[in-house]
Coordinates of C-alpha atoms in Angstrom, one line a residue:
X1 CA -24.1 -16.4 -5.8
X2 CA -22.8 -13.7 -7.8
X3 CA -22.0 -13.1 -11.5
X4 CA -19.1 -10.5 -12.3
X5 CA -18.4 -9.5 -15.7
X6 CA -15.1 -8.2 -16.7
X7 CA -13.5 -9.7 -13.6
X8 CA -10.1 -10.8 -14.8
X9 CA -8.5 -7.5 -13.4
X10 CA -9.2 -4.0 -12.3
X11 CA -12.6 -3.0 -11.0
X12 CA -14.3 -6.4 -11.8
X13 CA -11.7 -8.4 -9.8
X14 CA -11.9 -6.1 -7.0
X15 CA -15.7 -6.4 -6.8
X16 CA -15.4 -10.2 -7.1
X17 CA -12.9 -10.5 -4.1
X18 CA -15.2 -7.9 -2.1
X19 CA -18.4 -10.1 -2.7
X20 CA -16.4 -13.0 -1.8
X21 CA -15.2 -11.5 1.5
X22 CA -18.9 -10.8 2.1
X23 CA -19.8 -14.5 1.6
X24 CA -20.6 -14.7 -2.0
X25 CA -19.8 -17.5 -4.4
X26 CA -18.7 -16.0 -7.6
X27 CA -19.0 -16.8 -11.3
X28 CA -15.8 -14.7 -12.7
X29 CA -16.2 -13.6 -16.3
X30 CA -13.5 -12.5 -18.5
X31 CA -13.6 -11.7 -22.4
X32 CA -10.7 -13.5 -23.4
X33 CA -7.9 -13.8 -20.8
X34 CA -8.2 -16.2 -18.3
X35 CA -9.9 -15.0 -14.9
X36 CA -8.1 -17.8 -13.0
X37 CA -6.1 -15.4 -10.8
X38 CA -9.5 -13.8 -9.5
X39 CA -11.0 -17.3 -9.1
X40 CA -7.9 -18.2 -6.9
X41 CA -8.5 -15.1 -4.8
X42 CA -12.2 -16.0 -4.4
X43 CA -11.1 -19.5 -3.5
X44 CA -8.7 -18.2 -0.7
X45 CA -11.5 -16.7 0.8
X46 CA -13.4 -19.7 1.1
X47 CA -15.9 -19.3 -1.5
X48 CA -16.6 -21.1 -4.6
X49 CA -15.5 -19.6 -8.0
X50 CA -16.1 -20.6 -11.7
X51 CA -14.3 -18.9 -14.5
X52 CA -16.4 -18.0 -17.5
X53 CA -15.2 -16.9 -21.0
X54 CA -17.5 -14.9 -23.4
X55 CA -17.4 -12.0 -25.6
X56 CA -20.3 -9.9 -24.1
X57 CA -20.6 -7.9 -27.1
X58 CA -22.0 -11.0 -28.9
X59 CA -25.6 -11.6 -29.3
X60 CA -25.5 -15.1 -27.5
X61 CA -23.3 -14.5 -24.7
X62 CA -25.7 -13.3 -21.9
X63 CA -28.0 -16.1 -21.9
X64 CA -24.9 -18.6 -22.2
X65 CA -22.9 -16.8 -19.3
X66 CA -26.1 -16.7 -17.0
X67 CA -26.9 -20.5 -17.8
X68 CA -23.3 -21.6 -17.1
X69 CA -23.2 -19.6 -13.8
X70 CA -26.7 -21.2 -12.8
X71 CA -25.3 -24.6 -13.8
X72 CA -22.1 -24.1 -11.8
X73 CA -23.3 -22.2 -8.6
X74 CA -27.1 -23.1 -8.7
X75 CA -28.3 -19.5 -9.1
X76 CA -27.6 -16.1 -10.0
X77 CA -28.9 -13.9 -7.1
X78 CA -26.3 -10.8 -8.0
X79 CA -25.3 -9.6 -11.3
X80 CA -22.4 -7.0 -11.6
X81 CA -22.3 -5.7 -15.1
X82 CA -18.6 -4.5 -15.2
X83 CA -17.4 -5.6 -18.7
X84 CA -16.6 -2.6 -20.8
X85 CA -14.2 -1.2 -23.2
X86 CA -13.2 2.3 -24.5
X87 CA -11.9 3.9 -27.8
X88 CA -10.5 7.2 -27.5
X89 CA -10.1 9.7 -30.3
X90 CA -11.9 12.9 -31.7
X91 CA -15.3 12.3 -32.9
X92 CA -14.4 13.2 -36.6
X93 CA -11.9 10.4 -36.6
X94 CA -14.2 7.8 -35.0
X95 CA -14.8 4.8 -37.1
X96 CA -18.2 3.2 -37.4
X97 CA -16.3 -0.2 -36.1
X98 CA -15.1 1.5 -33.1
X99 CA -18.5 3.0 -32.3
X100 CA -20.2 -0.2 -32.6
X101 CA -17.6 -2.2 -30.7
X102 CA -18.2 0.2 -27.7
X103 CA -21.9 0.1 -28.0
X104 CA -22.1 -3.6 -28.4
X105 CA -20.3 -4.4 -25.2
X106 CA -20.9 -1.2 -22.9
X107 CA -24.7 -1.0 -23.7
X108 CA -26.1 -3.8 -25.7
X109 CA -24.2 -6.4 -23.6
X110 CA -25.4 -4.8 -20.4
X111 CA -29.0 -4.7 -21.6
X112 CA -28.8 -8.5 -22.6
X113 CA -27.1 -9.5 -19.4
X114 CA -29.8 -7.7 -17.2
X115 CA -32.5 -9.3 -19.3
X116 CA -31.2 -12.9 -18.9
X117 CA -30.4 -12.5 -15.3
X118 CA -33.7 -10.7 -14.7
X119 CA -35.7 -13.6 -16.3
X120 CA -34.0 -16.2 -13.9
X121 CA -34.5 -13.9 -10.8
X122 CA -38.3 -13.4 -11.7
X123 CA -38.9 -16.9 -12.3
X124 CA -36.9 -18.1 -9.0
X125 CA -39.3 -16.2 -6.9
X126 CA -36.3 -14.8 -4.9
X127 CA -35.7 -11.7 -6.5
X128 CA -32.0 -10.5 -6.7
X129 CA -29.6 -7.5 -7.1
X130 CA -28.3 -6.1 -10.5
X131 CA -25.4 -3.5 -10.2
X132 CA -24.6 -2.1 -13.4
X133 CA -21.0 -0.2 -13.8
X134 CA -21.8 3.2 -15.0
X135 CA -19.4 6.2 -15.1
X136 CA -19.1 9.9 -14.4
X137 CA -19.8 10.2 -18.0
X138 CA -23.3 9.2 -17.1
X139 CA -23.5 12.6 -15.8
X140 CA -21.1 14.5 -18.1
X141 CA -19.9 14.4 -21.5
X142 CA -16.3 13.7 -21.4
X143 CA -13.8 14.4 -24.3
X144 CA -12.9 12.3 -27.3
X145 CA -14.9 9.4 -26.0
X146 CA -18.1 9.9 -28.0
X147 CA -19.2 6.1 -28.0
X148 CA -18.3 5.5 -24.3
X149 CA -20.1 8.6 -23.0
X150 CA -23.1 7.6 -25.2
X151 CA -23.3 4.1 -23.8
X152 CA -22.6 5.0 -20.2
X153 CA -25.4 7.7 -20.3
X154 CA -27.6 5.0 -21.7
X155 CA -26.6 2.6 -18.7
X156 CA -27.9 5.2 -16.2
X157 CA -31.2 5.5 -18.1
X158 CA -31.4 1.6 -18.3
X159 CA -30.8 1.1 -14.9
X160 CA -33.6 3.4 -13.9
X161 CA -36.2 1.8 -16.3
X162 CA -35.4 -1.7 -15.2
X163 CA -35.8 -0.5 -11.6
X164 CA -39.1 0.8 -12.5
X165 CA -40.2 -2.5 -13.8
X166 CA -38.8 -4.8 -11.3
X167 CA -38.6 -3.1 -7.8
X168 CA -42.0 -4.3 -6.7
X169 CA -41.0 -7.9 -7.9
X170 CA -37.9 -8.1 -5.2
X171 CA -35.2 -7.0 -7.9
X172 CA -33.0 -4.0 -6.9
X173 CA -31.5 -2.5 -10.2
X174 CA -28.8 0.2 -9.4
X175 CA -25.5 1.4 -10.7
X176 CA -22.2 2.5 -9.5
X177 CA -20.3 5.5 -11.2
X178 CA -16.7 5.1 -10.7
X179 CA -14.5 8.4 -10.7
X180 CA -11.1 8.4 -12.1
X181 CA -9.8 5.0 -11.0
X182 CA -6.4 3.6 -12.0
X183 CA -7.1 0.9 -14.4
X184 CA -6.4 -0.2 -17.9
X185 CA -9.1 2.3 -19.3
X186 CA -7.3 5.1 -17.9
X187 CA -3.8 4.3 -18.6
X188 CA -3.8 6.9 -21.6
X189 CA -5.0 9.7 -19.1
X190 CA -2.5 8.6 -16.3
X191 CA 0.2 8.9 -18.9
X192 CA -0.7 12.3 -20.0
X193 CA 1.1 14.5 -17.5
X194 CA -1.0 17.5 -18.1
X195 CA -4.2 15.8 -18.3
X196 CA -3.5 13.7 -15.2
X197 CA -2.6 17.0 -13.2
X198 CA -5.7 18.4 -14.2
X199 CA -7.8 15.5 -13.1
X200 CA -6.0 15.2 -9.7
X201 CA -6.5 19.2 -9.0
X202 CA -10.3 18.8 -9.3
X203 CA -10.7 15.8 -6.9
X204 CA -11.3 16.7 -3.5
X205 CA -9.9 13.4 -2.1
X206 CA -6.6 14.4 -3.6
X207 CA -5.9 11.1 -5.3
X208 CA -6.8 8.9 -8.3
X209 CA -9.1 5.9 -7.1
X210 CA -7.9 2.4 -6.8
X211 CA -10.2 -0.6 -7.9
X212 CA -10.7 -1.6 -4.3
X213 CA -12.5 1.8 -3.6
X214 CA -15.5 0.3 -5.5
X215 CA -15.7 -2.8 -3.3
X216 CA -17.8 -1.5 -0.3
X217 CA -20.2 0.1 -2.6
X218 CA -20.8 -3.1 -4.6
X219 CA -21.3 -5.1 -1.2
X220 CA -23.8 -2.5 0.0
X221 CA -25.8 -2.6 -3.3
X222 CA -25.6 -6.4 -3.3
X223 CA -26.8 -6.8 0.2
X224 CA -30.1 -6.6 2.4
X225 CA -29.0 -3.1 3.5
X226 CA -29.9 -1.7 0.0
X227 CA -33.3 -3.4 -0.2
X228 CA -35.1 0.0 -0.2
X229 CA -32.5 1.5 -2.9
X230 CA -33.8 1.3 -6.6
X231 CA -32.6 3.1 -9.8
X232 CA -30.0 4.9 -8.0
X233 CA -26.5 5.8 -9.5
X234 CA -23.9 5.7 -6.6
X235 CA -20.9 7.8 -7.7
X236 CA -17.8 6.7 -5.9
X237 CA -15.6 9.5 -7.2
X238 CA -13.6 11.0 -4.6
X239 CA -15.9 14.1 -4.8
X240 CA -15.6 14.9 -8.3
X241 CA -19.2 15.6 -8.9
X242 CA -19.4 17.8 -6.0
X243 CA -16.7 19.9 -7.1

């Protein structure tokens, strides 16, 4: 049984479908918009789906989401921390409220969900798989996204710290670092002709990624095939980091 956050569309929806194809029932989370389309896709694959709504930036969301997922599906064996937001603009123009909004969702929310799911996995005695969605900016600085870069760098560190704590207890904590993927978060870059061309020129694969490109990595990290993989940040980037 899996809980995937930010799964109403984009990367989260693609991962939810991939996990369902691999045999998982999925609790499908969305911040506000109904995730019913993703739930229908999961059910069409013969698996159970449960729609959950919460603002993962709020302090009480994590415990409630994990509790509701367990109540509906019976357990949370897999957690995919995908929910995230971005605010673009020069650092000198970044407002405190924008900084806090990004950090609350992209870092605090990830930590709280790891903590809540980790408690359940530890107490169940079955262990589990936690997959955080990091970013290329977990390795690089980016441009005009200071809060996002800070949060995603911290997610990489948090992933390694939790792996150190929980590896011997049967919980695998790893992360996926997507490259430049065609999602709502990258619309501004896709629409910037110059920036989009510069990005494309650096990607050895010769194309932007699609959300579906993350599915295989998520299934691997959620499966027994990754039982000896701990604290790893798996880049799915078309070769960007190797350029």
